[in-house]
PDB file of C-alpha atoms and ligand atoms in Angstrom:
ATOM      1  CA  MET A  11       0.000   0.000   0.000  1.00 95.00           C
ATOM      2  CA  THR A  12       1.026   3.644  -0.056  1.00 98.00           C
ATOM      3  CA  ILE A  13       1.761   6.222   2.646  1.00 98.00           C
ATOM      4  CA  TRP A  14       0.504   9.683   1.648  1.00 98.00           C
ATOM      5  CA  ASN A  15       2.338  12.300   3.683  1.00 98.00           C
ATOM      6  CA  LEU A  16       1.174  15.913   3.813  1.00 98.00           C
ATOM      7  CA  GLY A  17       4.355  17.383   5.200  1.00 98.00           C
ATOM      8  CA  SER A  18       6.826  20.213   5.460  1.00 98.00           C
ATOM      9  CA  ILE A  19      10.073  20.472   3.514  1.00 98.00           C
ATOM     10  CA  ASN A  20      12.836  22.568   5.044  1.00 98.00           C
ATOM     11  CA  ALA A  21      16.405  23.521   4.431  1.00 98.00           C
ATOM     12  CA  ASP A  22      18.027  22.763   7.782  1.00 98.00           C
ATOM     13  CA  PHE A  23      20.917  24.947   8.976  1.00 98.00           C
ATOM     14  CA  ALA A  24      22.330  23.107  11.982  1.00 97.00           C
ATOM     15  CA  TYR A  25      24.816  24.900  14.225  1.00 97.00           C
ATOM     16  CA  GLY A  26      26.935  23.069  16.770  1.00 96.00           C
ATOM     17  CA  VAL A  27      26.960  25.247  19.900  1.00 97.00           C
ATOM     18  CA  PRO A  28      28.651  24.879  23.310  1.00 96.00           C
ATOM     19  CA  ARG A  29      25.210  25.249  24.970  1.00 97.00           C
ATOM     20  CA  LEU A  30      21.727  26.232  23.855  1.00 96.00           C
ATOM     21  CA  PRO A  31      21.490  30.051  23.746  1.00 93.00           C
ATOM     22  CA  GLY A  32      19.554  31.925  26.409  1.00 92.00           C
ATOM     23  CA  PRO A  33      17.438  35.080  26.000  1.00 92.00           C
ATOM     24  CA  GLY A  34      19.512  38.005  24.772  1.00 94.00           C
ATOM     25  CA  GLU A  35      22.618  35.882  24.321  1.00 94.00           C
ATOM     26  CA  THR A  36      24.907  35.966  21.275  1.00 94.00           C
ATOM     27  CA  LEU A  37      26.707  32.708  20.782  1.00 95.00           C
ATOM     28  CA  ALA A  38      29.333  31.676  18.216  1.00 96.00           C
ATOM     29  CA  ALA A  39      28.734  28.237  16.705  1.00 97.00           C
ATOM     30  CA  GLY A  40      31.606  25.833  16.191  1.00 97.00           C
ATOM     31  CA  SER A  41      30.151  24.069  13.150  1.00 96.00           C
ATOM     32  CA  LEU A  42      27.518  24.489  10.462  1.00 97.00           C
ATOM     33  CA  THR A  43      25.897  21.805   8.348  1.00 95.00           C
ATOM     34  CA  ARG A  44      23.177  22.250   5.758  1.00 95.00           C
ATOM     35  CA  GLY A  45      20.774  19.586   4.574  1.00 96.00           C
ATOM     36  CA  LEU A  46      17.255  18.389   3.963  1.00 98.00           C
ATOM     37  CA  GLY A  47      14.863  18.599   6.899  1.00 98.00           C
ATOM     38  CA  GLY A  48      11.346  19.436   7.933  1.00 98.00           C
ATOM     39  CA  LYS A  49       9.255  17.116  10.052  1.00 98.00           C
ATOM     40  CA  GLY A  50       7.345  16.034   6.969  1.00 98.00           C
ATOM     41  CA  ALA A  51      10.335  15.410   4.724  1.00 98.00           C
ATOM     42  CA  ASN A  52      12.137  13.553   7.508  1.00 98.00           C
ATOM     43  CA  LEU A  53       9.097  11.303   7.992  1.00 98.00           C
ATOM     44  CA  SER A  54       8.864  10.631   4.248  1.00 98.00           C
ATOM     45  CA  VAL A  55      12.565   9.754   4.038  1.00 98.00           C
ATOM     46  CA  ALA A  56      12.300   7.477   7.092  1.00 98.00           C
ATOM     47  CA  ALA A  57       9.299   5.595   5.704  1.00 98.00           C
ATOM     48  CA  ALA A  58      10.953   5.259   2.283  1.00 98.00           C
ATOM     49  CA  ARG A  59      14.202   4.040   3.871  1.00 98.00           C
ATOM     50  CA  ALA A  60      12.059   1.524   5.757  1.00 98.00           C
ATOM     51  CA  ALA A  61      10.931   0.184   2.360  1.00 97.00           C
ATOM     52  CA  ALA A  62       7.480   1.780   2.165  1.00 98.00           C
ATOM     53  CA  ARG A  63       6.014   3.393  -0.918  1.00 98.00           C
ATOM     54  CA  VAL A  64       5.718   7.054   0.088  1.00 98.00           C
ATOM     55  CA  VAL A  65       4.125   9.969  -1.708  1.00 98.00           C
ATOM     56  CA  HIS A  66       5.052  13.359  -0.263  1.00 98.00           C
ATOM     57  CA  VAL A  67       2.468  16.127  -0.648  1.00 98.00           C
ATOM     58  CA  GLY A  68       3.814  19.601   0.039  1.00 98.00           C
ATOM     59  CA  ALA A  69       5.266  22.763  -1.437  1.00 98.00           C
ATOM     60  CA  VAL A  70       8.581  24.474  -2.030  1.00 98.00           C
ATOM     61  CA  GLY A  71       9.593  27.759  -3.622  1.00 98.00           C
ATOM     62  CA  PRO A  72      11.823  27.966  -6.695  1.00 98.00           C
ATOM     63  CA  ASP A  73      14.778  27.866  -4.266  1.00 98.00           C
ATOM     64  CA  GLY A  74      13.719  24.409  -3.082  1.00 98.00           C
ATOM     65  CA  ARG A  75      14.165  22.288  -6.189  1.00 98.00           C
ATOM     66  CA  TRP A  76      17.262  20.708  -4.644  1.00 98.00           C
ATOM     67  CA  ALA A  77      15.119  19.472  -1.722  1.00 98.00           C
ATOM     68  CA  VAL A  78      12.648  17.802  -4.084  1.00 98.00           C
ATOM     69  CA  GLU A  79      15.590  16.154  -5.871  1.00 98.00           C
ATOM     70  CA  ARG A  80      16.934  14.933  -2.549  1.00 98.00           C
ATOM     71  CA  LEU A  81      13.563  13.397  -1.609  1.00 98.00           C
ATOM     72  CA  LEU A  82      13.458  11.677  -4.983  1.00 98.00           C
ATOM     73  CA  GLU A  83      16.955  10.282  -4.426  1.00 98.00           C
ATOM     74  CA  TYR A  84      15.676   8.688  -1.224  1.00 98.00           C
ATOM     75  CA  GLY A  85      12.888   6.980  -3.147  1.00 98.00           C
ATOM     76  CA  VAL A  86      10.029   9.321  -2.243  1.00 98.00           C
ATOM     77  CA  ASP A  87       7.388  10.036  -4.898  1.00 98.00           C
ATOM     78  CA  THR A  88       7.543  13.827  -5.373  1.00 98.00           C
ATOM     79  CA  ARG A  89       4.911  14.326  -8.084  1.00 98.00           C
ATOM     80  CA  HIS A  90       2.553  16.080  -5.672  1.00 98.00           C
ATOM     81  CA  ILE A  91       5.035  18.636  -4.371  1.00 98.00           C
ATOM     82  CA  ALA A  92       3.924  21.996  -5.748  1.00 98.00           C
ATOM     83  CA  GLU A  93       6.256  24.849  -6.590  1.00 98.00           C
ATOM     84  CA  VAL A  94       4.703  28.043  -5.226  1.00 98.00           C
ATOM     85  CA  GLY A  95       5.630  31.723  -5.047  1.00 98.00           C
ATOM     86  CA  GLU A  96       6.955  31.596  -1.481  1.00 98.00           C
ATOM     87  CA  VAL A  97      10.444  30.829  -0.280  1.00 98.00           C
ATOM     88  CA  THR A  98      11.084  27.247   0.769  1.00 98.00           C
ATOM     89  CA  GLY A  99      10.731  26.621   4.490  1.00 98.00           C
ATOM     90  CA  HIS A 100      13.898  26.607   6.529  1.00 98.00           C
ATOM     91  CA  ALA A 101      15.034  25.812  10.045  1.00 98.00           C
ATOM     92  CA  VAL A 102      17.811  27.257  12.179  1.00 98.00           C
ATOM     93  CA  ILE A 103      18.866  24.505  14.571  1.00 97.00           C
ATOM     94  CA  ALA A 104      21.213  24.832  17.525  1.00 97.00           C
ATOM     95  CA  VAL A 105      22.636  21.510  18.750  1.00 95.00           C
ATOM     96  CA  ASP A 106      24.498  21.295  22.062  1.00 95.00           C
ATOM     97  CA  PRO A 107      27.222  18.753  22.995  1.00 94.00           C
ATOM     98  CA  ASP A 108      24.586  16.424  24.545  1.00 91.00           C
ATOM     99  CA  GLY A 109      22.686  16.304  21.262  1.00 90.00           C
ATOM    100  CA  GLU A 110      19.836  18.474  22.563  1.00 90.00           C
ATOM    101  CA  ASN A 111      18.502  21.127  20.224  1.00 93.00           C
ATOM    102  CA  CYS A 112      16.344  24.171  19.850  1.00 95.00           C
ATOM    103  CA  ILE A 113      14.794  24.953  16.499  1.00 96.00           C
ATOM    104  CA  LEU A 114      13.478  28.088  14.833  1.00 97.00           C
ATOM    105  CA  ILE A 115      11.452  27.531  11.669  1.00 97.00           C
ATOM    106  CA  TRP A 116      10.376  29.804   8.875  1.00 98.00           C
ATOM    107  CA  PRO A 117       7.315  28.033   7.400  1.00 98.00           C
ATOM    108  CA  GLY A 118       7.403  29.722   3.954  1.00 98.00           C
ATOM    109  CA  ALA A 119       5.999  27.450   1.252  1.00 98.00           C
ATOM    110  CA  ASN A 120       4.999  24.813   3.813  1.00 98.00           C
ATOM    111  CA  VAL A 121       1.905  26.841   4.726  1.00 98.00           C
ATOM    112  CA  ALA A 122       1.047  27.646   1.111  1.00 98.00           C
ATOM    113  CA  ILE A 123       0.346  24.107  -0.086  1.00 98.00           C
ATOM    114  CA  PRO A 124      -2.422  24.435  -2.688  1.00 98.00           C
ATOM    115  CA  GLU A 125      -5.671  22.606  -1.983  1.00 98.00           C
ATOM    116  CA  ALA A 126      -5.418  21.283  -5.546  1.00 98.00           C
ATOM    117  CA  ALA A 127      -2.175  19.463  -4.688  1.00 98.00           C
ATOM    118  CA  ARG A 128      -3.868  17.700  -1.776  1.00 98.00           C
ATOM    119  CA  ASP A 129      -6.931  16.820  -3.841  1.00 98.00           C
ATOM    120  CA  ALA A 130      -4.878  15.538  -6.771  1.00 98.00           C
ATOM    121  CA  ALA A 131      -2.905  13.289  -4.446  1.00 98.00           C
ATOM    122  CA  LEU A 132      -5.877  11.821  -2.629  1.00 98.00           C
ATOM    123  CA  ALA A 133      -7.623  11.229  -5.963  1.00 98.00           C
ATOM    124  CA  GLU A 134      -4.934   8.569  -6.551  1.00 98.00           C
ATOM    125  CA  ALA A 135      -5.192   6.988  -3.092  1.00 98.00           C
ATOM    126  CA  ARG A 136      -6.773   3.598  -2.504  1.00 97.00           C
ATOM    127  CA  VAL A 137      -8.781   2.160   0.389  1.00 97.00           C
ATOM    128  CA  GLY A 138      -6.304   0.787   2.925  1.00 94.00           C
ATOM    129  CA  ASP A 139      -3.558   3.288   2.115  1.00 98.00           C
ATOM    130  CA  ARG A 140      -2.303   5.506   4.949  1.00 98.00           C
ATOM    131  CA  ALA A 141      -2.482   9.296   5.209  1.00 98.00           C
ATOM    132  CA  VAL A 142      -0.328  11.188   7.669  1.00 98.00           C
ATOM    133  CA  ALA A 143       0.249  14.833   8.613  1.00 98.00           C
ATOM    134  CA  GLN A 144       2.248  16.834  11.112  1.00 98.00           C
ATOM    135  CA  ASN A 145       1.743  20.414  12.316  1.00 97.00           C
ATOM    136  CA  GLU A 146       4.114  22.310   9.986  1.00 98.00           C
ATOM    137  CA  THR A 147       1.733  22.715   7.025  1.00 98.00           C
ATOM    138  CA  ASN A 148      -1.617  24.201   6.154  1.00 98.00           C
ATOM    139  CA  GLY A 149      -4.598  21.970   5.377  1.00 98.00           C
ATOM    140  CA  GLN A 150      -4.021  19.179   7.905  1.00 98.00           C
ATOM    141  CA  ALA A 151      -7.652  18.844   9.060  1.00 98.00           C
ATOM    142  CA  ALA A 152      -9.051  18.788   5.522  1.00 98.00           C
ATOM    143  CA  TRP A 153      -6.356  16.301   4.470  1.00 98.00           C
ATOM    144  CA  LEU A 154      -7.021  13.827   7.247  1.00 98.00           C
ATOM    145  CA  GLY A 155     -10.820  14.271   7.109  1.00 98.00           C
ATOM    146  CA  THR A 156     -10.928  13.578   3.378  1.00 98.00           C
ATOM    147  CA  ALA A 157      -8.512  10.678   3.701  1.00 98.00           C
ATOM    148  CA  LYS A 158     -10.652   9.132   6.423  1.00 98.00           C
ATOM    149  CA  ARG A 159     -13.807   9.437   4.330  1.00 97.00           C
ATOM    150  CA  LEU A 160     -11.990   7.774   1.419  1.00 98.00           C
ATOM    151  CA  GLY A 161     -11.205   4.759   3.600  1.00 98.00           C
ATOM    152  CA  LEU A 162      -7.547   5.460   4.366  1.00 98.00           C
ATOM    153  CA  SER A 163      -6.000   4.777   7.735  1.00 98.00           C
ATOM    154  CA  THR A 164      -4.935   8.115   9.244  1.00 98.00           C
ATOM    155  CA  ALA A 165      -2.092   9.216  11.482  1.00 98.00           C
ATOM    156  CA  TYR A 166      -1.137  12.551  13.025  1.00 98.00           C
ATOM    157  CA  VAL A 167       2.209  13.507  14.492  1.00 97.00           C
ATOM    158  CA  ALA A 168       1.418  16.366  16.872  1.00 94.00           C
ATOM    159  CA  ALA A 169       4.581  18.397  16.335  1.00 93.00           C
ATOM    160  CA  PRO A 170       5.241  21.262  16.648  1.00 94.00           C
ATOM    161  CA  PHE A 171       2.595  20.993  19.339  1.00 94.00           C
ATOM    162  CA  ASP A 172      -0.565  23.083  19.297  1.00 94.00           C
ATOM    163  CA  PRO A 173      -3.574  21.745  21.213  1.00 93.00           C
ATOM    164  CA  GLN A 174      -6.010  23.452  18.823  1.00 93.00           C
ATOM    165  CA  ALA A 175      -4.383  21.806  15.805  1.00 95.00           C
ATOM    166  CA  VAL A 176      -4.658  18.393  17.501  1.00 95.00           C
ATOM    167  CA  GLY A 177      -8.264  19.064  18.499  1.00 94.00           C
ATOM    168  CA  ALA A 178      -9.122  19.907  14.886  1.00 95.00           C
ATOM    169  CA  VAL A 179      -8.028  16.490  13.604  1.00 97.00           C
ATOM    170  CA  LEU A 180      -8.741  14.208  16.542  1.00 95.00           C
ATOM    171  CA  GLU A 181     -11.986  12.663  15.356  1.00 95.00           C
ATOM    172  CA  ASP A 182     -10.397  11.651  12.037  1.00 98.00           C
ATOM    173  CA  VAL A 183      -7.222  10.129  13.453  1.00 98.00           C
ATOM    174  CA  ASP A 184      -6.540   6.408  13.890  1.00 98.00           C
ATOM    175  CA  LEU A 185      -3.008   6.808  15.217  1.00 98.00           C
ATOM    176  CA  LEU A 186      -1.717   9.779  17.219  1.00 98.00           C
ATOM    177  CA  ILE A 187       2.007  10.181  17.917  1.00 98.00           C
ATOM    178  CA  LEU A 188       3.249  12.745  20.421  1.00 96.00           C
ATOM    179  CA  ASN A 189       5.931  13.124  23.050  1.00 95.00           C
ATOM    180  CA  GLU A 190       5.361  13.048  26.795  1.00 95.00           C
ATOM    181  CA  VAL A 191       5.432  16.847  27.192  1.00 93.00           C
ATOM    182  CA  GLU A 192       2.890  17.207  24.408  1.00 94.00           C
ATOM    183  CA  ALA A 193       0.754  14.434  25.910  1.00 96.00           C
ATOM    184  CA  ALA A 194       0.645  16.254  29.251  1.00 96.00           C
ATOM    185  CA  GLN A 195      -0.219  19.539  27.507  1.00 95.00           C
ATOM    186  CA  LEU A 196      -2.986  17.847  25.513  1.00 95.00           C
ATOM    187  CA  GLU A 197      -4.449  16.246  28.629  1.00 96.00           C
ATOM    188  CA  ALA A 198      -4.440  19.639  30.368  1.00 95.00           C
ATOM    189  CA  ALA A 199      -6.066  21.349  27.365  1.00 93.00           C
ATOM    190  CA  LEU A 200      -8.780  18.730  26.815  1.00 93.00           C
ATOM    191  CA  GLY A 201      -9.294  17.584  30.408  1.00 94.00           C
ATOM    192  CA  ARG A 202      -9.002  13.954  29.244  1.00 94.00           C
ATOM    193  CA  ARG A 203      -6.278  11.311  29.402  1.00 95.00           C
ATOM    194  CA  VAL A 204      -4.610  10.539  26.081  1.00 95.00           C
ATOM    195  CA  SER A 205      -5.934   7.010  26.516  1.00 94.00           C
ATOM    196  CA  ASP A 206      -9.510   8.381  26.546  1.00 94.00           C
ATOM    197  CA  LEU A 207      -9.451  10.454  23.371  1.00 94.00           C
ATOM    198  CA  GLY A 208     -11.298   7.906  21.252  1.00 94.00           C
ATOM    199  CA  VAL A 209      -8.185   7.492  19.090  1.00 97.00           C
ATOM    200  CA  PRO A 210      -7.561   3.738  18.590  1.00 97.00           C
ATOM    201  CA  ASP A 211      -3.770   3.952  18.958  1.00 98.00           C
ATOM    202  CA  VAL A 212      -1.755   6.626  20.762  1.00 98.00           C
ATOM    203  CA  LEU A 213       2.052   6.474  20.933  1.00 98.00           C
ATOM    204  CA  VAL A 214       3.747   8.642  23.541  1.00 98.00           C
ATOM    205  CA  THR A 215       7.496   8.939  23.003  1.00 97.00           C
ATOM    206  CA  MET A 216       9.588   9.562  26.102  1.00 94.00           C
ATOM    207  CA  GLY A 217      13.097   9.981  24.691  1.00 88.00           C
ATOM    208  CA  ALA A 218      15.622   7.739  26.417  1.00 85.00           C
ATOM    209  CA  ALA A 219      12.792   6.408  28.641  1.00 91.00           C
ATOM    210  CA  GLY A 220      11.167   4.663  25.674  1.00 96.00           C
ATOM    211  CA  VAL A 221       7.645   4.637  24.256  1.00 98.00           C
ATOM    212  CA  ARG A 222       4.191   4.006  25.717  1.00 98.00           C
ATOM    213  CA  TRP A 223       1.518   2.566  23.446  1.00 98.00           C
ATOM    214  CA  HIS A 224      -2.097   3.178  24.439  1.00 98.00           C
ATOM    215  CA  GLY A 225      -4.111   0.777  22.302  1.00 96.00           C
ATOM    216  CA  GLY A 226      -4.888  -2.851  21.727  1.00 84.00           C
ATOM    217  CA  GLY A 227      -6.954  -2.856  24.927  1.00 86.00           C
ATOM    218  CA  GLY A 228      -4.404  -1.348  27.318  1.00 94.00           C
ATOM    219  CA  ALA A 229      -1.099   0.399  27.717  1.00 97.00           C
ATOM    220  CA  GLN A 230       2.295  -1.127  26.984  1.00 97.00           C
ATOM    221  CA  ASP A 231       5.789   0.302  27.547  1.00 97.00           C
ATOM    222  CA  PHE A 232       8.797  -0.214  25.267  1.00 97.00           C
ATOM    223  CA  VAL A 233      12.307   0.359  26.587  1.00 96.00           C
ATOM    224  CA  ALA A 234      14.516   2.506  24.349  1.00 93.00           C
ATOM    225  CA  PRO A 235      17.765   1.063  22.967  1.00 94.00           C
ATOM    226  CA  ARG A 236      20.760   2.732  24.620  1.00 91.00           C
ATOM    227  CA  VAL A 237      22.999   4.940  22.430  1.00 92.00           C
ATOM    228  CA  GLU A 238      25.285   7.944  22.840  1.00 92.00           C
ATOM    229  CA  ALA A 239      23.246  10.881  21.512  1.00 91.00           C
ATOM    230  CA  VAL A 240      25.062  13.243  19.158  1.00 93.00           C
ATOM    231  CA  ASP A 241      22.066  15.026  17.644  1.00 93.00           C
ATOM    232  CA  THR A 242      18.433  14.299  18.528  1.00 93.00           C
ATOM    233  CA  THR A 243      17.030  16.467  15.708  1.00 95.00           C
ATOM    234  CA  GLY A 244      14.530  14.469  13.665  1.00 96.00           C
ATOM    235  CA  ALA A 245      14.486  11.421  15.949  1.00 95.00           C
ATOM    236  CA  GLY A 246      10.724  11.706  16.440  1.00 96.00           C
ATOM    237  CA  ASP A 247      10.165  12.034  12.695  1.00 98.00           C
ATOM    238  CA  THR A 248      12.309   8.954  12.080  1.00 98.00           C
ATOM    239  CA  PHE A 249      10.354   7.016  14.698  1.00 98.00           C
ATOM    240  CA  ALA A 250       7.021   8.023  13.148  1.00 98.00           C
ATOM    241  CA  GLY A 251       8.108   7.175   9.596  1.00 98.00           C
ATOM    242  CA  TYR A 252       9.396   3.766  10.622  1.00 98.00           C
ATOM    243  CA  VAL A 253       6.257   2.988  12.646  1.00 98.00           C
ATOM    244  CA  LEU A 254       4.035   3.807   9.667  1.00 98.00           C
ATOM    245  CA  ALA A 255       6.217   1.810   7.285  1.00 98.00           C
ATOM    246  CA  GLY A 256       6.131  -1.161   9.651  1.00 98.00           C
ATOM    247  CA  LEU A 257       2.343  -1.027   9.976  1.00 98.00           C
ATOM    248  CA  ASP A 258       2.086  -0.684   6.220  1.00 97.00           C
ATOM    249  CA  ARG A 259       4.009  -3.949   5.943  1.00 96.00           C
ATOM    250  CA  VAL A 260       1.354  -5.470   8.237  1.00 96.00           C
ATOM    251  CA  MET A 261       3.653  -5.695  11.257  1.00 97.00           C
ATOM    252  CA  PRO A 262       1.945  -5.895  14.649  1.00 97.00           C
ATOM    253  CA  MET A 263       2.175  -2.538  16.435  1.00 98.00           C
ATOM    254  CA  ALA A 264       4.701  -3.831  18.993  1.00 97.00           C
ATOM    255  CA  GLN A 265       7.076  -4.951  16.242  1.00 97.00           C
ATOM    256  CA  ALA A 266       6.678  -1.690  14.323  1.00 98.00           C
ATOM    257  CA  ILE A 267       7.488   0.253  17.488  1.00 98.00           C
ATOM    258  CA  GLY A 268      10.561  -1.877  18.200  1.00 97.00           C
ATOM    259  CA  GLN A 269      11.942  -1.385  14.703  1.00 97.00           C
ATOM    260  CA  ALA A 270      11.222   2.356  14.829  1.00 98.00           C
ATOM    261  CA  GLN A 271      13.017   2.680  18.166  1.00 97.00           C
ATOM    262  CA  VAL A 272      16.148   1.134  16.675  1.00 97.00           C
ATOM    263  CA  ALA A 273      15.963   3.471  13.661  1.00 98.00           C
ATOM    264  CA  ALA A 274      15.591   6.529  15.919  1.00 97.00           C
ATOM    265  CA  ALA A 275      18.438   5.345  18.172  1.00 96.00           C
ATOM    266  CA  LEU A 276      20.806   4.919  15.221  1.00 97.00           C
ATOM    267  CA  MET A 277      19.763   8.321  13.941  1.00 96.00           C
ATOM    268  CA  VAL A 278      20.502  10.242  17.147  1.00 94.00           C
ATOM    269  CA  ALA A 279      24.007   8.783  17.201  1.00 94.00           C
ATOM    270  CA  ARG A 280      24.869  10.814  14.065  1.00 94.00           C
ATOM    271  CA  PRO A 281      24.617  14.493  13.168  1.00 92.00           C
ATOM    272  CA  GLY A 282      22.011  15.689  10.667  1.00 93.00           C
ATOM    273  CA  THR A 283      18.350  15.141   9.953  1.00 96.00           C
ATOM    274  CA  ALA A 284      16.980  13.529   6.778  1.00 97.00           C
ATOM    275  CA  ASP A 285      20.449  12.550   5.597  1.00 96.00           C
ATOM    276  CA  ALA A 286      21.156  10.772   8.903  1.00 96.00           C
ATOM    277  CA  ILE A 287      18.167   8.415   8.777  1.00 98.00           C
ATOM    278  CA  PRO A 288      19.279   4.768   8.557  1.00 98.00           C
ATOM    279  CA  ASP A 289      17.976   2.347   5.973  1.00 97.00           C
ATOM    280  CA  LEU A 290      16.173  -0.880   6.772  1.00 97.00           C
ATOM    281  CA  LYS A 291      19.266  -3.071   6.483  1.00 97.00           C
ATOM    282  CA  GLU A 292      21.154  -0.943   9.016  1.00 97.00           C
ATOM    283  CA  VAL A 293      18.195  -1.163  11.366  1.00 97.00           C
ATOM    284  CA  GLN A 294      17.816  -4.917  10.954  1.00 96.00           C
ATOM    285  CA  ASP A 295      21.558  -5.477  11.422  1.00 96.00           C
ATOM    286  CA  ALA A 296      21.863  -3.216  14.480  1.00 94.00           C
ATOM    287  CA  ARG A 297      22.621  -4.849  17.829  1.00 87.00           C
ATOM    288  CA  LEU A 298      21.738  -2.259  20.485  1.00 83.00           C
ATOM    289  CA  GLY A 299      21.422  -2.979  24.191  1.00 75.00           C
ATOM    290  CA  PRO A 300      18.593  -1.640  26.385  1.00 73.00           C
TER     291      PRO A 300
HETATM  292  O1  RIB B 659      11.974  17.445  13.732  1.00 71.31           O
HETATM  293  C1  RIB B 659      13.111  18.027  13.201  1.00 71.31           C
HETATM  294  C2  RIB B 659      12.759  19.013  12.140  1.00 71.31           C
HETATM  295  O2  RIB B 659      12.050  20.084  12.711  1.00 71.31           O
HETATM  296  C3  RIB B 659      13.945  19.645  11.456  1.00 71.31           C
HETATM  297  O3  RIB B 659      14.381  18.918  10.343  1.00 71.31           O
HETATM  298  C4  RIB B 659      13.475  21.053  11.152  1.00 71.31           C
HETATM  299  O4  RIB B 659      13.405  21.328   9.800  1.00 71.31           O
HETATM  300  C5  RIB B 659      12.116  21.196  11.844  1.00 71.31           C
HETATM  301  O5  RIB B 659      11.061  21.076  10.983  1.00 71.31           O
END
């Protein structure tokens, strides 16, 4: 089947810094790397590297043709990426020596995705395909609502977190992925536990503490593989892409989570975002301890 991903495409400028900057602080970076990023593009690359058929739906400006080429090189179908009259999205990322980051994004073309691009993509989708979105684009609610009505299985990655954006898609979502901070914020905003949202499967990522799956009639915890983190940027996107690819290959949820945890662990041990995502062979060959 196919994974249809409405997602952002960014140019990532990643700066290695001695510590994350505070308010009013000017800090000199020790390194700069440039590459493909965006929560959407990272998810598409991860799912494609995990051997899924992935169609990315999004937008870039004329300055973003290189990013579309890069997605294509990773095996992502780019036919439904529109070129619009906005600059391509970009992200300024500070990464500290522990691999922690803070990210500033300029949405640009990511919030100018034409409705026609979404419609043209979903016109090709088939019952049983998967549709996914994150919160860096326009049109998420319409995308997931239409996909659901067409008989697709739907997933939402609630990042960057905005409780209103989650609330707008909740009733059309089969799988919700968020981190523990976002889960607590969502519970506070809605006055309900994430396990009581009416969403069949909810995955709460907890960094080095692992993942909790609410679904299948209960809650189940998954210990994270242990690695030395160099750069955690894009780890959540990698996890989400690998989970969706695993489910698409009819893996049980527990197995899809386990594989995705290994992919995310390998990814945080290297610098970079989309270009640091491991392929399926690396993940299958990895021997990581808990
Ligand atoms: O999740 C990491 C991503 O967030 C980066 O690639 C950056 O582009 C921002 O979208």
